[in-house]
mmCIF file of C-alpha atoms in Angstrom:
data_model
loop_
_atom_site.group_PDB
_atom_site.id
_atom_site.type_symbol
_atom_site.label_atom_id
_atom_site.label_comp_id
_atom_site.label_asym_id
_atom_site.label_seq_id
_atom_site.Cartn_x
_atom_site.Cartn_y
_atom_site.Cartn_z
ATOM 1 C CA UNK F 1 92.978 87.955 107.419
ATOM 2 C CA UNK F 2 89.433 86.913 106.576
ATOM 3 C CA UNK F 3 87.378 84.602 108.769
ATOM 4 C CA UNK F 4 83.965 83.382 107.622
ATOM 5 C CA UNK F 5 81.192 82.706 110.117
ATOM 6 C CA UNK F 6 78.367 81.173 108.117
ATOM 7 C CA UNK F 7 76.949 84.512 106.925
ATOM 8 C CA UNK F 8 73.356 83.377 107.072
ATOM 9 C CA UNK F 9 70.543 85.498 108.446
ATOM 10 C CA UNK F 10 71.850 87.465 111.395
ATOM 11 C CA UNK F 11 75.339 85.966 111.149
ATOM 12 C CA UNK F 12 78.573 87.884 110.700
ATOM 13 C CA UNK F 13 81.410 88.053 108.228
ATOM 14 C CA UNK F 14 84.616 89.373 109.757
ATOM 15 C CA UNK F 15 86.946 91.269 107.463
ATOM 16 C CA UNK F 16 90.247 92.126 109.057
ATOM 17 C CA UNK F 17 88.615 91.079 112.351
ATOM 18 C CA UNK F 18 85.989 93.815 111.959
ATOM 19 C CA UNK F 19 82.378 92.604 112.342
ATOM 20 C CA UNK F 20 80.032 93.499 109.500
ATOM 21 C CA UNK F 21 76.306 92.831 109.650
ATOM 22 C CA UNK F 22 74.775 90.345 107.236
ATOM 23 C CA UNK F 23 71.140 90.215 106.243
ATOM 24 C CA UNK F 24 69.551 87.456 104.173
ATOM 25 C CA UNK F 25 72.960 86.064 103.304
ATOM 26 C CA UNK F 26 74.295 89.370 101.940
ATOM 27 C CA UNK F 27 77.038 91.512 103.420
ATOM 28 C CA UNK F 28 75.852 95.061 104.077
ATOM 29 C CA UNK F 29 78.599 97.676 104.171
ATOM 30 C CA UNK F 30 77.491 101.237 103.665
ATOM 31 C CA UNK F 31 78.989 104.570 104.656
ATOM 32 C CA UNK F 32 77.917 104.221 108.281
ATOM 33 C CA UNK F 33 79.077 100.606 108.633
ATOM 34 C CA UNK F 34 82.528 101.419 107.275
ATOM 35 C CA UNK F 35 82.967 104.892 108.758
ATOM 36 C CA UNK F 36 85.458 103.866 111.474
ATOM 37 C CA UNK F 37 87.384 101.877 108.866
ATOM 38 C CA UNK F 38 87.549 104.857 106.493
ATOM 39 C CA UNK F 39 88.781 107.200 109.210
ATOM 40 C CA UNK F 40 91.447 104.772 110.421
ATOM 41 C CA UNK F 41 92.545 103.970 106.856
ATOM 42 C CA UNK F 42 93.128 107.571 105.753
ATOM 43 C CA UNK F 43 94.985 108.383 108.970
ATOM 44 C CA UNK F 44 97.253 105.342 108.670
ATOM 45 C CA UNK F 45 97.837 105.843 104.934
ATOM 46 C CA UNK F 46 98.825 109.485 105.532
ATOM 47 C CA UNK F 47 101.350 108.504 108.182
ATOM 48 C CA UNK F 48 102.884 105.885 105.889
ATOM 49 C CA UNK F 49 102.870 108.191 102.863
ATOM 50 C CA UNK F 50 104.615 111.079 104.623
ATOM 51 C CA UNK F 51 107.181 108.690 106.109
ATOM 52 C CA UNK F 52 107.851 107.382 102.593
ATOM 53 C CA UNK F 53 108.336 110.908 101.224
ATOM 54 C CA UNK F 54 110.710 111.835 104.038
ATOM 55 C CA UNK F 55 112.778 108.728 103.292
ATOM 56 C CA UNK F 56 113.340 109.727 99.662
ATOM 57 C CA UNK F 57 116.606 111.495 98.764
ATOM 58 C CA UNK F 58 116.220 114.593 96.560
ATOM 59 C CA UNK F 59 112.382 114.462 96.266
ATOM 60 C CA UNK F 60 112.337 117.579 94.088
ATOM 61 C CA UNK F 61 114.439 115.735 91.466
ATOM 62 C CA UNK F 62 113.551 112.058 91.934
ATOM 63 C CA UNK F 63 110.860 111.001 89.453
ATOM 64 C CA UNK F 64 107.837 109.136 90.776
ATOM 65 C CA UNK F 65 106.232 108.853 87.329
ATOM 66 C CA UNK F 66 107.244 109.894 83.828
ATOM 67 C CA UNK F 67 105.756 113.352 84.414
ATOM 68 C CA UNK F 68 105.900 113.977 88.173
ATOM 69 C CA UNK F 69 108.687 114.153 90.710
ATOM 70 C CA UNK F 70 108.154 112.853 94.233
ATOM 71 C CA UNK F 71 107.442 116.430 95.326
ATOM 72 C CA UNK F 72 104.973 116.985 92.461
ATOM 73 C CA UNK F 73 103.140 113.821 93.495
ATOM 74 C CA UNK F 74 103.002 114.947 97.114
ATOM 75 C CA UNK F 75 101.670 118.356 96.068
ATOM 76 C CA UNK F 76 98.972 116.591 94.022
ATOM 77 C CA UNK F 77 97.828 114.496 96.996
ATOM 78 C CA UNK F 78 97.917 117.587 99.221
ATOM 79 C CA UNK F 79 95.689 119.446 96.748
ATOM 80 C CA UNK F 80 93.065 116.696 97.038
ATOM 81 C CA UNK F 81 93.185 116.678 100.838
ATOM 82 C CA UNK F 82 92.889 120.486 100.901
ATOM 83 C CA UNK F 83 89.914 120.411 98.533
ATOM 84 C CA UNK F 84 88.170 117.825 100.719
ATOM 85 C CA UNK F 85 88.713 119.950 103.815
ATOM 86 C CA UNK F 86 86.922 122.820 102.038
ATOM 87 C CA UNK F 87 84.045 120.501 101.085
ATOM 88 C CA UNK F 88 83.370 119.450 104.688
ATOM 89 C CA UNK F 89 84.306 122.693 106.497
ATOM 90 C CA UNK F 90 82.602 125.808 105.186
ATOM 91 C CA UNK F 91 85.161 127.986 106.997
ATOM 92 C CA UNK F 92 88.125 126.436 105.153
ATOM 93 C CA UNK F 93 89.464 127.857 101.908
ATOM 94 C CA UNK F 94 89.752 125.642 98.821
ATOM 95 C CA UNK F 95 93.097 125.407 97.020
ATOM 96 C CA UNK F 96 94.011 128.841 95.590
ATOM 97 C CA UNK F 97 93.437 127.967 91.950
ATOM 98 C CA UNK F 98 91.647 130.501 89.707
ATOM 99 C CA UNK F 99 88.589 129.007 88.022
ATOM 100 C CA UNK F 100 88.742 125.859 90.151
ATOM 101 C CA UNK F 101 84.983 125.521 90.677
ATOM 102 C CA UNK F 102 84.240 125.657 86.955
ATOM 103 C CA UNK F 103 87.070 123.240 86.184
ATOM 104 C CA UNK F 104 85.833 120.768 88.782
ATOM 105 C CA UNK F 105 82.266 120.918 87.453
ATOM 106 C CA UNK F 106 83.227 120.081 83.860
ATOM 107 C CA UNK F 107 85.819 117.387 84.605
ATOM 108 C CA UNK F 108 85.305 113.883 83.216
ATOM 109 C CA UNK F 109 87.429 110.785 83.701
ATOM 110 C CA UNK F 110 89.261 111.676 80.485
ATOM 111 C CA UNK F 111 90.071 115.278 81.481
ATOM 112 C CA UNK F 112 91.365 114.702 85.020
ATOM 113 C CA UNK F 113 94.929 115.131 83.759
ATOM 114 C CA UNK F 114 94.082 118.644 82.518
ATOM 115 C CA UNK F 115 92.625 119.480 85.927
ATOM 116 C CA UNK F 116 95.806 118.232 87.594
ATOM 117 C CA UNK F 117 97.954 120.426 85.338
ATOM 118 C CA UNK F 118 95.840 123.463 86.242
ATOM 119 C CA UNK F 119 96.041 122.796 89.971
ATOM 120 C CA UNK F 120 99.779 122.039 90.122
ATOM 121 C CA UNK F 121 100.522 125.131 88.051
ATOM 122 C CA UNK F 122 99.161 127.270 90.885
ATOM 123 C CA UNK F 123 100.366 125.214 93.849
ATOM 124 C CA UNK F 124 104.076 125.921 93.585
ATOM 125 C CA UNK F 125 105.428 124.634 96.903
ATOM 126 C CA UNK F 126 107.766 121.684 96.319
ATOM 127 C CA UNK F 127 109.720 121.461 99.576
ATOM 128 C CA UNK F 128 109.011 117.904 100.689
ATOM 129 C CA UNK F 129 109.078 118.655 104.407
ATOM 130 C CA UNK F 130 106.628 121.532 104.025
ATOM 131 C CA UNK F 131 104.352 119.408 101.822
ATOM 132 C CA UNK F 132 104.382 116.521 104.312
ATOM 133 C CA UNK F 133 103.586 118.847 107.174
ATOM 134 C CA UNK F 134 100.749 120.495 105.248
ATOM 135 C CA UNK F 135 99.367 117.122 104.151
ATOM 136 C CA UNK F 136 99.326 115.810 107.726
ATOM 137 C CA UNK F 137 97.659 119.028 108.892
ATOM 138 C CA UNK F 138 95.035 118.820 106.140
ATOM 139 C CA UNK F 139 94.138 115.204 106.945
ATOM 140 C CA UNK F 140 93.998 116.007 110.678
ATOM 141 C CA UNK F 141 91.664 118.920 109.829
ATOM 142 C CA UNK F 142 89.540 116.627 107.658
ATOM 143 C CA UNK F 143 89.192 114.084 110.462
ATOM 144 C CA UNK F 144 88.387 116.744 113.070
ATOM 145 C CA UNK F 145 85.812 118.416 110.835
ATOM 146 C CA UNK F 146 84.026 115.110 110.206
ATOM 147 C CA UNK F 147 84.317 113.627 113.698
ATOM 148 C CA UNK F 148 80.600 114.143 114.366
ATOM 149 C CA UNK F 149 79.385 114.307 110.781
ATOM 150 C CA UNK F 150 76.938 111.989 109.093
ATOM 151 C CA UNK F 151 79.239 109.838 106.924
ATOM 152 C CA UNK F 152 76.374 109.418 104.458
ATOM 153 C CA UNK F 153 76.052 113.168 103.863
ATOM 154 C CA UNK F 154 76.586 113.968 100.184
ATOM 155 C CA UNK F 155 78.814 116.689 98.741
ATOM 156 C CA UNK F 156 79.409 117.744 95.130
ATOM 157 C CA UNK F 157 82.550 116.294 93.592
ATOM 158 C CA UNK F 158 84.239 116.328 90.189
ATOM 159 C CA UNK F 159 81.877 116.463 87.238
ATOM 160 C CA UNK F 160 78.968 117.327 89.507
ATOM 161 C CA UNK F 161 79.004 113.835 90.986
ATOM 162 C CA UNK F 162 77.516 113.245 94.438
ATOM 163 C CA UNK F 163 79.941 111.663 96.897
ATOM 164 C CA UNK F 164 79.430 110.826 100.557
ATOM 165 C CA UNK F 165 81.801 112.150 103.204
ATOM 166 C CA UNK F 166 82.863 108.566 103.845
ATOM 167 C CA UNK F 167 83.533 108.298 100.111
ATOM 168 C CA UNK F 168 85.837 111.331 100.244
ATOM 169 C CA UNK F 169 87.970 109.631 102.877
ATOM 170 C CA UNK F 170 87.961 106.388 100.887
ATOM 171 C CA UNK F 171 89.038 108.232 97.737
ATOM 172 C CA UNK F 172 91.822 110.093 99.558
ATOM 173 C CA UNK F 173 93.035 106.792 101.019
ATOM 174 C CA UNK F 174 93.218 105.367 97.510
ATOM 175 C CA UNK F 175 95.171 108.393 96.271
ATOM 176 C CA UNK F 176 97.680 107.900 99.080
ATOM 177 C CA UNK F 177 97.992 104.180 98.336
ATOM 178 C CA UNK F 178 98.258 104.507 94.540
ATOM 179 C CA UNK F 179 100.721 107.401 94.568
ATOM 180 C CA UNK F 180 102.653 105.815 97.410
ATOM 181 C CA UNK F 181 102.989 102.773 95.146
ATOM 182 C CA UNK F 182 104.307 105.024 92.358
ATOM 183 C CA UNK F 183 106.944 106.551 94.626
ATOM 184 C CA UNK F 184 107.954 103.279 96.284
ATOM 185 C CA UNK F 185 108.292 101.521 92.933
ATOM 186 C CA UNK F 186 110.397 104.347 91.484
ATOM 187 C CA UNK F 187 112.687 104.575 94.519
ATOM 188 C CA UNK F 188 112.992 100.871 95.327
ATOM 189 C CA UNK F 189 111.096 100.941 98.613
ATOM 190 C CA UNK F 190 108.485 98.515 99.954
ATOM 191 C CA UNK F 191 104.857 99.655 99.902
ATOM 192 C CA UNK F 192 102.314 97.182 101.300
ATOM 193 C CA UNK F 193 98.721 97.992 100.347
ATOM 194 C CA UNK F 194 96.266 96.606 102.937
ATOM 195 C CA UNK F 195 93.430 94.855 101.123
ATOM 196 C CA UNK F 196 90.712 96.039 103.515
ATOM 197 C CA UNK F 197 91.833 99.668 103.144
ATOM 198 C CA UNK F 198 92.110 99.395 99.368
ATOM 199 C CA UNK F 199 88.593 97.911 99.220
ATOM 200 C CA UNK F 200 87.117 101.136 100.607
ATOM 201 C CA UNK F 201 87.648 102.893 97.262
ATOM 202 C CA UNK F 202 85.301 100.694 95.273
ATOM 203 C CA UNK F 203 82.889 100.081 98.155
ATOM 204 C CA UNK F 204 82.469 103.524 99.731
ATOM 205 C CA UNK F 205 83.552 105.875 96.996
ATOM 206 C CA UNK F 206 82.739 104.423 93.590
ATOM 207 C CA UNK F 207 79.606 102.386 94.274
ATOM 208 C CA UNK F 208 78.065 104.984 96.591
ATOM 209 C CA UNK F 209 78.726 107.668 93.951
ATOM 210 C CA UNK F 210 76.947 105.496 91.376
ATOM 211 C CA UNK F 211 74.028 105.017 93.779
ATOM 212 C CA UNK F 212 73.660 108.789 94.192
ATOM 213 C CA UNK F 213 74.738 110.438 90.908
ATOM 214 C CA UNK F 214 77.914 110.172 88.858
ATOM 215 C CA UNK F 215 77.253 113.525 87.173
ATOM 216 C CA UNK F 216 79.094 114.002 83.875
ATOM 217 C CA UNK F 217 82.123 111.907 84.851
ATOM 218 C CA UNK F 218 81.564 109.288 82.133
ATOM 219 C CA UNK F 219 80.108 111.707 79.570
ATOM 220 C CA UNK F 220 83.267 111.594 77.464
ATOM 221 C CA UNK F 221 81.717 111.251 74.020
ATOM 222 C CA UNK F 222 82.977 107.729 73.418
ATOM 223 C CA UNK F 223 80.857 105.247 71.497
ATOM 224 C CA UNK F 224 78.258 103.631 73.741
ATOM 225 C CA UNK F 225 77.586 99.871 73.758
ATOM 226 C CA UNK F 226 74.674 98.788 71.603
ATOM 227 C CA UNK F 227 72.970 97.032 74.527
ATOM 228 C CA UNK F 228 72.933 97.344 78.302
ATOM 229 C CA UNK F 229 75.773 95.543 80.094
ATOM 230 C CA UNK F 230 75.501 94.171 83.633
ATOM 231 C CA UNK F 231 78.806 93.590 85.436
ATOM 232 C CA UNK F 232 78.941 91.893 88.836
ATOM 233 C CA UNK F 233 81.830 92.659 91.204
ATOM 234 C CA UNK F 234 82.830 90.646 94.232
ATOM 235 C CA UNK F 235 85.765 90.316 96.597
ATOM 236 C CA UNK F 236 86.436 88.980 100.070
ATOM 237 C CA UNK F 237 86.284 92.556 101.380
ATOM 238 C CA UNK F 238 83.157 93.967 99.731
ATOM 239 C CA UNK F 239 79.514 93.067 99.259
ATOM 240 C CA UNK F 240 78.693 91.458 95.886
ATOM 241 C CA UNK F 241 77.312 94.230 93.698
ATOM 242 C CA UNK F 242 76.117 94.410 90.104
ATOM 243 C CA UNK F 243 76.278 97.595 88.055
ATOM 244 C CA UNK F 244 74.418 98.172 84.792
ATOM 245 C CA UNK F 245 75.548 100.459 81.984
ATOM 246 C CA UNK F 246 72.642 101.552 79.771
ATOM 247 C CA UNK F 247 72.256 104.635 77.589
ATOM 248 C CA UNK F 248 75.361 106.277 79.013
ATOM 249 C CA UNK F 249 74.306 105.986 82.649
ATOM 250 C CA UNK F 250 75.677 103.603 85.241
ATOM 251 C CA UNK F 251 73.427 102.314 88.019
ATOM 252 C CA UNK F 252 73.612 99.783 90.830
ATOM 253 C CA UNK F 253 71.256 96.937 89.992
ATOM 254 C CA UNK F 254 68.838 95.300 92.448
ATOM 255 C CA UNK F 255 70.068 92.093 94.111
ATOM 256 C CA UNK F 256 69.514 89.062 91.898
ATOM 257 C CA UNK F 257 70.039 90.914 88.617
ATOM 258 C CA UNK F 258 71.531 88.576 86.028
ATOM 259 C CA UNK F 259 75.098 89.550 85.146
ATOM 260 C CA UNK F 260 76.720 89.449 81.723
ATOM 261 C CA UNK F 261 80.204 89.622 83.222
ATOM 262 C CA UNK F 262 81.475 88.614 86.656
ATOM 263 C CA UNK F 263 84.657 90.093 88.118
ATOM 264 C CA UNK F 264 86.227 88.636 91.246
ATOM 265 C CA UNK F 265 89.130 90.697 92.517
ATOM 266 C CA UNK F 266 91.749 91.399 95.153
ATOM 267 C CA UNK F 267 91.171 95.080 96.002
ATOM 268 C CA UNK F 268 94.732 96.418 96.083
ATOM 269 C CA UNK F 269 95.799 94.947 92.731
ATOM 270 C CA UNK F 270 92.369 95.666 91.236
ATOM 271 C CA UNK F 271 92.799 99.364 92.066
ATOM 272 C CA UNK F 272 96.284 99.366 90.544
ATOM 273 C CA UNK F 273 94.777 97.884 87.389
ATOM 274 C CA UNK F 274 91.911 100.376 87.317
ATOM 275 C CA UNK F 275 94.357 103.277 87.494
ATOM 276 C CA UNK F 276 96.668 101.914 84.819
ATOM 277 C CA UNK F 277 99.553 100.882 87.069
ATOM 278 C CA UNK F 278 99.375 97.245 86.032
ATOM 279 C CA UNK F 279 97.842 95.720 82.933
ATOM 280 C CA UNK F 280 94.690 93.643 82.830
ATOM 281 C CA UNK F 281 96.617 90.684 81.414
ATOM 282 C CA UNK F 282 99.105 90.796 84.281
ATOM 283 C CA UNK F 283 96.299 91.044 86.839
ATOM 284 C CA UNK F 284 94.487 88.121 85.220
ATOM 285 C CA UNK F 285 97.590 85.909 85.020
ATOM 286 C CA UNK F 286 98.240 86.465 88.736
ATOM 287 C CA UNK F 287 94.547 85.866 89.429
ATOM 288 C CA UNK F 288 94.313 89.257 91.107
ATOM 289 C CA UNK F 289 91.307 89.748 88.842
ATOM 290 C CA UNK F 290 89.232 86.834 87.560
ATOM 291 C CA UNK F 291 86.806 87.563 84.722
ATOM 292 C CA UNK F 292 83.917 85.224 83.970
ATOM 293 C CA UNK F 293 80.189 85.168 83.366
ATOM 294 C CA UNK F 294 78.060 84.177 80.369
ATOM 295 C CA UNK F 295 79.173 87.101 78.130
ATOM 296 C CA UNK F 296 82.689 88.232 79.168
ATOM 297 C CA UNK F 297 83.307 89.613 75.663
ATOM 298 C CA UNK F 298 81.054 92.548 76.597
ATOM 299 C CA UNK F 299 83.554 93.823 79.182
ATOM 300 C CA UNK F 300 85.671 95.917 76.739
ATOM 301 C CA UNK F 301 82.550 97.871 75.725
ATOM 302 C CA UNK F 302 81.756 98.489 79.387
ATOM 303 C CA UNK F 303 85.309 99.631 80.168
ATOM 304 C CA UNK F 304 85.373 101.912 77.132
ATOM 305 C CA UNK F 305 82.805 104.030 78.991
ATOM 306 C CA UNK F 306 83.374 103.133 82.661
ATOM 307 C CA UNK F 307 87.058 103.532 83.517
ATOM 308 C CA UNK F 308 89.353 105.457 85.823
ATOM 309 C CA UNK F 309 91.918 108.129 84.970
ATOM 310 C CA UNK F 310 95.584 107.090 84.926
ATOM 311 C CA UNK F 311 96.641 110.140 86.983
#
């Protein structure tokens, strides 16, 4: 539920009944503002995800996607949680995958699937109960290790990108929600995706990564647009933000930057669209994503470079 309270200087905008400071009419939500939300979201999503897995008959045979069983999908999410534990706790071991550091450093959005194949080849456990237990333990470890951490502290992520600790939790929450959706859809189970929790992905993970450094993630060799493209994003759960793609680099533009394209979105369905679970046409027809602005025809060129993996 969203309740608006004027949102003028010094006012508040409550999202999911959580107060968020506003300054000069703008909502400010950074890693520190949203840190309690990120911690609660990943904990709750993990509980729901493991309960979903345990409810599935024959998870080693039931297909969650065309390529992965329910157990494969759970092992994939566990690998991410285990990696994040090693990024925030120097005493923890990363997943036992030969050449993992080099593979992580060279990964782009278009080679994530190859990274996933490498990781799952070496993580062979597929017993659903063991995977659920290990996933819960990994997320508990992640939350303990970051209990007193600076949520704005940056760690190196895929492709040499710089991601905040809060962003790691937001990304893991999104993985749980997206892959939970895959499993629930394939097995005929309900899977609500809380909008406020889904919004953390774009707000804390993606935009904060762009603010710091997205490394080589979008260096995929595709044809670049002939001109810079400014795309404004807004939802009821995130601060309005404009990103600019120019010369192969994506940046967050200063407030007031004129946008070529404006995207208004509902976070949960927007994330499903970004990760290829639903089509853009379907999202637009349902008004989960509304595209406007003075030059909307520039959006395909933007998305040719700035997109998410389908894995």
